[in-house]
PDB file of C-alpha atoms in Angstrom:
ATOM      1  CA  UNK L  18      12.633 -80.181  -6.575  1.00 48.00           C
ATOM      2  CA  UNK L  19      10.517 -81.448  -3.653  1.00 48.00           C
ATOM      3  CA  UNK L  20      10.434 -80.102  -0.100  1.00 48.00           C
ATOM      4  CA  UNK L  21      12.521 -82.922   1.488  1.00 45.00           C
ATOM      5  CA  UNK L  22      15.243 -82.452  -1.139  1.00 42.00           C
ATOM      6  CA  UNK L  23      15.272 -78.690  -0.546  1.00 42.00           C
ATOM      7  CA  UNK L  24      15.527 -79.253   3.198  1.00 39.00           C
ATOM      8  CA  UNK L  25      18.352 -81.766   2.732  1.00 38.00           C
ATOM      9  CA  UNK L  26      20.191 -79.436   0.384  1.00 39.00           C
ATOM     10  CA  UNK L  27      19.881 -76.534   2.818  1.00 38.00           C
ATOM     11  CA  UNK L  28      21.165 -78.715   5.657  1.00 35.00           C
ATOM     12  CA  UNK L  29      24.182 -79.898   3.717  1.00 38.00           C
ATOM     13  CA  UNK L  30      24.983 -76.429   2.488  1.00 40.00           C
ATOM     14  CA  UNK L  31      25.072 -75.231   6.086  1.00 39.00           C
ATOM     15  CA  UNK L  32      27.209 -78.117   7.351  1.00 41.00           C
ATOM     16  CA  UNK L  33      31.015 -77.694   7.530  1.00 40.00           C
ATOM     17  CA  UNK L  34      32.925 -79.819   5.054  1.00 41.00           C
ATOM     18  CA  UNK L  35      35.367 -82.484   6.204  1.00 44.00           C
ATOM     19  CA  UNK L  36      38.854 -81.028   6.129  1.00 41.00           C
ATOM     20  CA  UNK L  37      37.491 -77.491   6.238  1.00 37.00           C
ATOM     21  CA  UNK L  38      36.485 -77.283   9.876  1.00 35.00           C
ATOM     22  CA  UNK L  39      38.848 -74.370  10.526  1.00 33.00           C
ATOM     23  CA  UNK L  40      37.757 -72.351   7.484  1.00 36.00           C
ATOM     24  CA  UNK L  41      35.069 -69.705   7.545  1.00 36.00           C
ATOM     25  CA  UNK L  42      32.025 -71.345   5.972  1.00 35.00           C
ATOM     26  CA  UNK L  43      30.479 -68.733   3.681  1.00 40.00           C
ATOM     27  CA  UNK L  44      27.770 -71.034   2.346  1.00 41.00           C
ATOM     28  CA  UNK L  45      26.708 -71.419  -1.268  1.00 44.00           C
ATOM     29  CA  UNK L  46      24.091 -69.568  -3.287  1.00 53.00           C
ATOM     30  CA  UNK L  47      23.030 -72.149  -5.886  1.00 59.00           C
ATOM     31  CA  UNK L  48      21.048 -71.554  -9.041  1.00 63.00           C
ATOM     32  CA  UNK L  49      19.189 -73.971 -11.289  1.00 65.00           C
ATOM     33  CA  UNK L  50      19.645 -74.602 -15.021  1.00 69.00           C
ATOM     34  CA  UNK L  51      17.396 -77.179 -16.700  1.00 67.00           C
ATOM     35  CA  UNK L  52      16.590 -78.670 -13.307  1.00 63.00           C
ATOM     36  CA  UNK L  53      20.269 -78.965 -12.313  1.00 63.00           C
ATOM     37  CA  UNK L  54      21.609 -77.149  -9.241  1.00 61.00           C
ATOM     38  CA  UNK L  55      24.797 -75.253 -10.074  1.00 62.00           C
ATOM     39  CA  UNK L  56      27.068 -72.346  -9.165  1.00 56.00           C
ATOM     40  CA  UNK L  57      26.986 -69.897  -6.325  1.00 50.00           C
ATOM     41  CA  UNK L  58      29.308 -68.133  -3.884  1.00 46.00           C
ATOM     42  CA  UNK L  59      31.505 -70.304  -1.695  1.00 46.00           C
ATOM     43  CA  UNK L  60      35.031 -71.125  -0.597  1.00 44.00           C
ATOM     44  CA  UNK L  61      34.373 -74.796   0.010  1.00 48.00           C
ATOM     45  CA  UNK L  62      32.363 -76.172  -2.865  1.00 52.00           C
ATOM     46  CA  UNK L  63      28.819 -77.239  -3.521  1.00 55.00           C
ATOM     47  CA  UNK L  64      27.026 -80.365  -2.341  1.00 59.00           C
ATOM     48  CA  UNK L  65      24.874 -81.896  -5.084  1.00 61.00           C
ATOM     49  CA  UNK L  66      22.707 -85.012  -5.384  1.00 62.00           C
ATOM     50  CA  UNK L  67      24.504 -87.484  -7.656  1.00 66.00           C
ATOM     51  CA  UNK L  68      22.362 -90.568  -8.153  1.00 70.00           C
ATOM     52  CA  UNK L  69      21.319 -91.831  -4.749  1.00 70.00           C
ATOM     53  CA  UNK L  70      24.231 -90.156  -2.957  1.00 69.00           C
ATOM     54  CA  UNK L  71      25.591 -86.657  -2.329  1.00 66.00           C
ATOM     55  CA  UNK L  72      28.851 -85.348  -3.731  1.00 65.00           C
ATOM     56  CA  UNK L  73      30.922 -82.226  -3.094  1.00 63.00           C
ATOM     57  CA  UNK L  74      32.071 -80.519  -6.303  1.00 63.00           C
ATOM     58  CA  UNK L  75      34.185 -77.475  -7.204  1.00 67.00           C
ATOM     59  CA  UNK L  76      35.652 -77.552  -3.719  1.00 62.00           C
ATOM     60  CA  UNK L  77      37.665 -74.332  -3.773  1.00 62.00           C
ATOM     61  CA  UNK L  78      35.633 -72.473  -6.389  1.00 64.00           C
ATOM     62  CA  UNK L  79      34.254 -69.000  -5.866  1.00 66.00           C
ATOM     63  CA  UNK L  80      31.386 -68.165  -8.187  1.00 68.00           C
ATOM     64  CA  UNK L  81      29.068 -65.191  -8.705  1.00 74.00           C
ATOM     65  CA  UNK L  82      25.721 -64.464  -7.120  1.00 73.00           C
ATOM     66  CA  UNK L  83      23.454 -65.091 -10.096  1.00 76.00           C
ATOM     67  CA  UNK L  84      20.352 -63.204 -11.233  1.00 83.00           C
ATOM     68  CA  UNK L  85      19.718 -65.663 -14.062  1.00 84.00           C
ATOM     69  CA  UNK L  86      21.382 -68.554 -15.848  1.00 83.00           C
ATOM     70  CA  UNK L  87      20.775 -70.048 -19.287  1.00 87.00           C
ATOM     71  CA  UNK L  88      22.372 -73.009 -21.003  1.00 86.00           C
ATOM     72  CA  UNK L  89      23.501 -72.228 -24.554  1.00 89.00           C
ATOM     73  CA  UNK L  90      23.324 -74.549 -27.530  1.00 89.00           C
ATOM     74  CA  UNK L  91      27.033 -75.365 -27.110  1.00 90.00           C
ATOM     75  CA  UNK L  92      26.466 -76.464 -23.496  1.00 86.00           C
ATOM     76  CA  UNK L  93      28.086 -73.423 -21.900  1.00 89.00           C
ATOM     77  CA  UNK L  94      26.013 -71.537 -19.331  1.00 86.00           C
ATOM     78  CA  UNK L  95      25.457 -67.791 -19.384  1.00 89.00           C
ATOM     79  CA  UNK L  96      25.153 -66.232 -15.922  1.00 86.00           C
ATOM     80  CA  UNK L  97      23.906 -62.738 -15.186  1.00 88.00           C
ATOM     81  CA  UNK L  98      25.761 -61.613 -12.073  1.00 85.00           C
ATOM     82  CA  UNK L  99      26.740 -58.538 -10.076  1.00 84.00           C
ATOM     83  CA  UNK L 100      30.136 -58.667 -11.765  1.00 84.00           C
ATOM     84  CA  UNK L 101      28.577 -58.630 -15.249  1.00 90.00           C
ATOM     85  CA  UNK L 102      27.598 -61.233 -17.814  1.00 93.00           C
ATOM     86  CA  UNK L 103      29.643 -64.373 -17.234  1.00 90.00           C
ATOM     87  CA  UNK L 104      30.005 -67.787 -18.843  1.00 90.00           C
ATOM     88  CA  UNK L 105      30.858 -71.096 -17.228  1.00 85.00           C
ATOM     89  CA  UNK L 106      32.108 -73.946 -19.406  1.00 88.00           C
ATOM     90  CA  UNK L 107      32.572 -76.494 -16.615  1.00 81.00           C
ATOM     91  CA  UNK L 108      29.151 -76.616 -14.947  1.00 73.00           C
ATOM     92  CA  UNK L 109      29.750 -73.793 -12.487  1.00 73.00           C
ATOM     93  CA  UNK L 110      33.282 -74.578 -11.300  1.00 76.00           C
ATOM     94  CA  UNK L 111      34.837 -71.509 -12.981  1.00 81.00           C
ATOM     95  CA  UNK L 112      33.550 -68.347 -14.653  1.00 84.00           C
ATOM     96  CA  UNK L 113      34.785 -65.864 -17.247  1.00 89.00           C
ATOM     97  CA  UNK L 114      33.383 -62.424 -18.024  1.00 91.00           C
ATOM     98  CA  UNK L 115      31.819 -61.955 -21.459  1.00 91.00           C
ATOM     99  CA  UNK L 116      33.449 -58.768 -22.743  1.00 88.00           C
ATOM    100  CA  UNK L 117      31.574 -56.241 -24.839  1.00 90.00           C
ATOM    101  CA  UNK L 118      28.520 -54.022 -24.454  1.00 90.00           C
ATOM    102  CA  UNK L 119      27.636 -55.427 -21.013  1.00 90.00           C
ATOM    103  CA  UNK L 120      31.026 -54.617 -19.449  1.00 87.00           C
ATOM    104  CA  UNK L 121      30.609 -53.040 -16.008  1.00 82.00           C
ATOM    105  CA  UNK L 122      26.871 -53.721 -15.919  1.00 89.00           C
ATOM    106  CA  UNK L 123      24.790 -56.137 -13.853  1.00 89.00           C
ATOM    107  CA  UNK L 124      22.514 -58.109 -16.222  1.00 93.00           C
ATOM    108  CA  UNK L 125      19.292 -58.511 -14.254  1.00 91.00           C
ATOM    109  CA  UNK L 126      17.095 -60.618 -16.547  1.00 92.00           C
ATOM    110  CA  UNK L 127      17.200 -62.484 -19.819  1.00 94.00           C
ATOM    111  CA  UNK L 128      14.582 -63.768 -22.246  1.00 94.00           C
ATOM    112  CA  UNK L 129      14.622 -65.466 -25.653  1.00 94.00           C
ATOM    113  CA  UNK L 130      12.294 -64.246 -28.388  1.00 95.00           C
ATOM    114  CA  UNK L 131      12.323 -65.618 -31.928  1.00 93.00           C
ATOM    115  CA  UNK L 132      15.846 -66.953 -31.615  1.00 93.00           C
ATOM    116  CA  UNK L 133      17.288 -63.734 -30.180  1.00 96.00           C
ATOM    117  CA  UNK L 134      18.404 -63.125 -26.592  1.00 96.00           C
ATOM    118  CA  UNK L 135      17.377 -59.933 -24.789  1.00 97.00           C
ATOM    119  CA  UNK L 136      18.867 -58.789 -21.488  1.00 96.00           C
ATOM    120  CA  UNK L 137      18.186 -55.909 -19.113  1.00 95.00           C
ATOM    121  CA  UNK L 138      20.706 -54.276 -16.785  1.00 94.00           C
ATOM    122  CA  UNK L 139      20.269 -52.686 -13.371  1.00 89.00           C
ATOM    123  CA  UNK L 140      23.654 -51.506 -12.156  1.00 88.00           C
ATOM    124  CA  UNK L 141      23.450 -48.449  -9.862  1.00 86.00           C
ATOM    125  CA  UNK L 142      25.266 -45.481 -11.337  1.00 85.00           C
ATOM    126  CA  UNK L 143      25.786 -47.150 -14.716  1.00 89.00           C
ATOM    127  CA  UNK L 144      24.273 -46.641 -18.163  1.00 91.00           C
ATOM    128  CA  UNK L 145      21.487 -49.242 -18.116  1.00 94.00           C
ATOM    129  CA  UNK L 146      19.072 -50.398 -20.756  1.00 95.00           C
ATOM    130  CA  UNK L 147      17.993 -53.328 -22.934  1.00 97.00           C
ATOM    131  CA  UNK L 148      20.518 -55.292 -24.991  1.00 97.00           C
ATOM    132  CA  UNK L 149      20.160 -57.935 -27.707  1.00 97.00           C
ATOM    133  CA  UNK L 150      22.315 -60.814 -28.908  1.00 96.00           C
ATOM    134  CA  UNK L 151      21.879 -62.581 -32.235  1.00 96.00           C
ATOM    135  CA  UNK L 152      24.580 -65.184 -31.562  1.00 95.00           C
ATOM    136  CA  UNK L 153      23.414 -66.931 -28.380  1.00 94.00           C
ATOM    137  CA  UNK L 154      25.030 -64.424 -26.035  1.00 93.00           C
ATOM    138  CA  UNK L 155      28.522 -64.221 -27.544  1.00 92.00           C
ATOM    139  CA  UNK L 156      28.150 -60.490 -28.288  1.00 94.00           C
ATOM    140  CA  UNK L 157      25.572 -57.819 -27.482  1.00 96.00           C
ATOM    141  CA  UNK L 158      24.288 -54.507 -28.833  1.00 95.00           C
ATOM    142  CA  UNK L 159      22.079 -51.876 -27.224  1.00 96.00           C
ATOM    143  CA  UNK L 160      18.422 -51.734 -28.245  1.00 97.00           C
ATOM    144  CA  UNK L 161      17.505 -48.744 -26.089  1.00 96.00           C
ATOM    145  CA  UNK L 162      19.510 -45.617 -25.347  1.00 93.00           C
ATOM    146  CA  UNK L 163      21.446 -46.327 -22.111  1.00 91.00           C
ATOM    147  CA  UNK L 164      20.399 -44.100 -19.187  1.00 91.00           C
ATOM    148  CA  UNK L 165      22.218 -43.528 -15.920  1.00 88.00           C
ATOM    149  CA  UNK L 166      19.092 -43.171 -13.752  1.00 86.00           C
ATOM    150  CA  UNK L 167      17.401 -46.287 -15.162  1.00 89.00           C
ATOM    151  CA  UNK L 168      17.252 -49.598 -13.281  1.00 90.00           C
ATOM    152  CA  UNK L 169      15.620 -52.532 -15.073  1.00 92.00           C
ATOM    153  CA  UNK L 170      14.815 -55.678 -13.133  1.00 89.00           C
ATOM    154  CA  UNK L 171      12.649 -57.916 -15.311  1.00 91.00           C
ATOM    155  CA  UNK L 172      11.991 -58.690 -18.970  1.00 93.00           C
ATOM    156  CA  UNK L 173       9.272 -60.969 -20.340  1.00 93.00           C
ATOM    157  CA  UNK L 174       8.132 -61.965 -23.817  1.00 95.00           C
ATOM    158  CA  UNK L 175       4.889 -63.247 -25.280  1.00 94.00           C
ATOM    159  CA  UNK L 176       4.723 -66.834 -26.496  1.00 92.00           C
ATOM    160  CA  UNK L 177       5.117 -65.783 -30.128  1.00 94.00           C
ATOM    161  CA  UNK L 178       7.992 -63.403 -29.317  1.00 94.00           C
ATOM    162  CA  UNK L 179       6.334 -60.351 -30.854  1.00 95.00           C
ATOM    163  CA  UNK L 180       5.678 -58.480 -27.597  1.00 96.00           C
ATOM    164  CA  UNK L 181       8.253 -57.783 -24.878  1.00 96.00           C
ATOM    165  CA  UNK L 182       7.911 -55.793 -21.650  1.00 94.00           C
ATOM    166  CA  UNK L 183      10.723 -54.588 -19.390  1.00 94.00           C
ATOM    167  CA  UNK L 184       9.982 -53.191 -15.931  1.00 91.00           C
ATOM    168  CA  UNK L 185      12.056 -51.320 -13.391  1.00 90.00           C
ATOM    169  CA  UNK L 186      12.394 -47.922 -11.771  1.00 87.00           C
ATOM    170  CA  UNK L 187      14.243 -44.624 -11.800  1.00 82.00           C
ATOM    171  CA  UNK L 188      16.990 -44.143  -9.246  1.00 71.00           C
ATOM    172  CA  UNK L 189      16.219 -40.455  -8.710  1.00 63.00           C
ATOM    173  CA  UNK L 190      14.756 -38.892  -5.580  1.00 49.00           C
ATOM    174  CA  UNK L 191      11.192 -39.659  -6.689  1.00 58.00           C
ATOM    175  CA  UNK L 192      11.378 -43.329  -7.588  1.00 63.00           C
ATOM    176  CA  UNK L 193       8.947 -43.900 -10.444  1.00 73.00           C
ATOM    177  CA  UNK L 194       8.037 -47.157 -12.157  1.00 85.00           C
ATOM    178  CA  UNK L 195       9.424 -47.829 -15.622  1.00 90.00           C
ATOM    179  CA  UNK L 196       7.550 -49.855 -18.237  1.00 92.00           C
ATOM    180  CA  UNK L 197       9.162 -50.301 -21.660  1.00 94.00           C
ATOM    181  CA  UNK L 198       7.109 -52.092 -24.309  1.00 95.00           C
ATOM    182  CA  UNK L 199       8.014 -53.599 -27.673  1.00 96.00           C
ATOM    183  CA  UNK L 200       5.401 -54.715 -30.208  1.00 96.00           C
ATOM    184  CA  UNK L 201       7.875 -55.527 -32.991  1.00 96.00           C
ATOM    185  CA  UNK L 202       9.804 -58.496 -31.564  1.00 96.00           C
ATOM    186  CA  UNK L 203      12.266 -56.295 -29.674  1.00 96.00           C
ATOM    187  CA  UNK L 204      13.469 -54.178 -32.587  1.00 96.00           C
ATOM    188  CA  UNK L 205      12.486 -51.084 -30.577  1.00 97.00           C
ATOM    189  CA  UNK L 206      10.857 -50.221 -27.256  1.00 97.00           C
ATOM    190  CA  UNK L 207       8.327 -47.518 -26.332  1.00 95.00           C
ATOM    191  CA  UNK L 208       8.287 -45.912 -22.897  1.00 93.00           C
ATOM    192  CA  UNK L 209       4.809 -46.601 -21.477  1.00 91.00           C
ATOM    193  CA  UNK L 210       5.736 -45.566 -17.935  1.00 88.00           C
ATOM    194  CA  UNK L 211       3.334 -42.596 -17.786  1.00 85.00           C
ATOM    195  CA  UNK L 212       0.357 -44.941 -17.775  1.00 82.00           C
ATOM    196  CA  UNK L 213       1.638 -46.666 -14.637  1.00 76.00           C
ATOM    197  CA  UNK L 214       2.768 -43.659 -12.582  1.00 72.00           C
ATOM    198  CA  UNK L 215       0.272 -44.379  -9.799  1.00 68.00           C
ATOM    199  CA  UNK L 216       1.350 -48.013  -9.426  1.00 65.00           C
ATOM    200  CA  UNK L 217       4.169 -49.719  -7.590  1.00 63.00           C
ATOM    201  CA  UNK L 218       5.733 -52.206  -9.978  1.00 60.00           C
ATOM    202  CA  UNK L 219       8.172 -54.831  -8.793  1.00 56.00           C
ATOM    203  CA  UNK L 220       8.345 -57.286 -11.691  1.00 54.00           C
ATOM    204  CA  UNK L 221       6.282 -58.092 -14.736  1.00 50.00           C
ATOM    205  CA  UNK L 222       5.902 -61.865 -14.601  1.00 50.00           C
ATOM    206  CA  UNK L 223       4.325 -62.592 -17.977  1.00 49.00           C
ATOM    207  CA  UNK L 224       1.531 -62.027 -20.420  1.00 47.00           C
TER     208      UNK L 224
END
């Protein structure tokens, strides 16, 4: 997306919609899937480029604030949100929670490795960890032992899917970086945090 398009999108997102002049304009927090702008939080829809024009869609939809989004093989879109793992089957107009192991958690990142999906969670006060799905996100199981003081923010995988690294922090009084490493395609993770105790780690971006 080029700079003029971004500027135009920002302008239209800020502008009141016709017929909604008396409503509180909460704005829209869009996310991108395969180059397509979708979703977000709003009470008055989302303005999108359609061909050479602009069109307002999902006019009364309220969607989640997304940490990540991924289109599945069936066309549905998985969305990691504050409310939990969600799925939209109508291009961001409505959302349903995916029940299961991620209930009550905030999935913070997602990566695919050798046909499997891995997700981290970072919900304050919850039992967080790394989870895996072998059916394109329909169900999930825990890879690591969930921990209440653990907050994970990012997960990356090597090109061949054999190495994965999750980074985050502890929510205790002395916030310490967390680095969890897998060298067996995500079957298990080793805590390598001790080697990074003197560093401030925000996100691991890649290998």
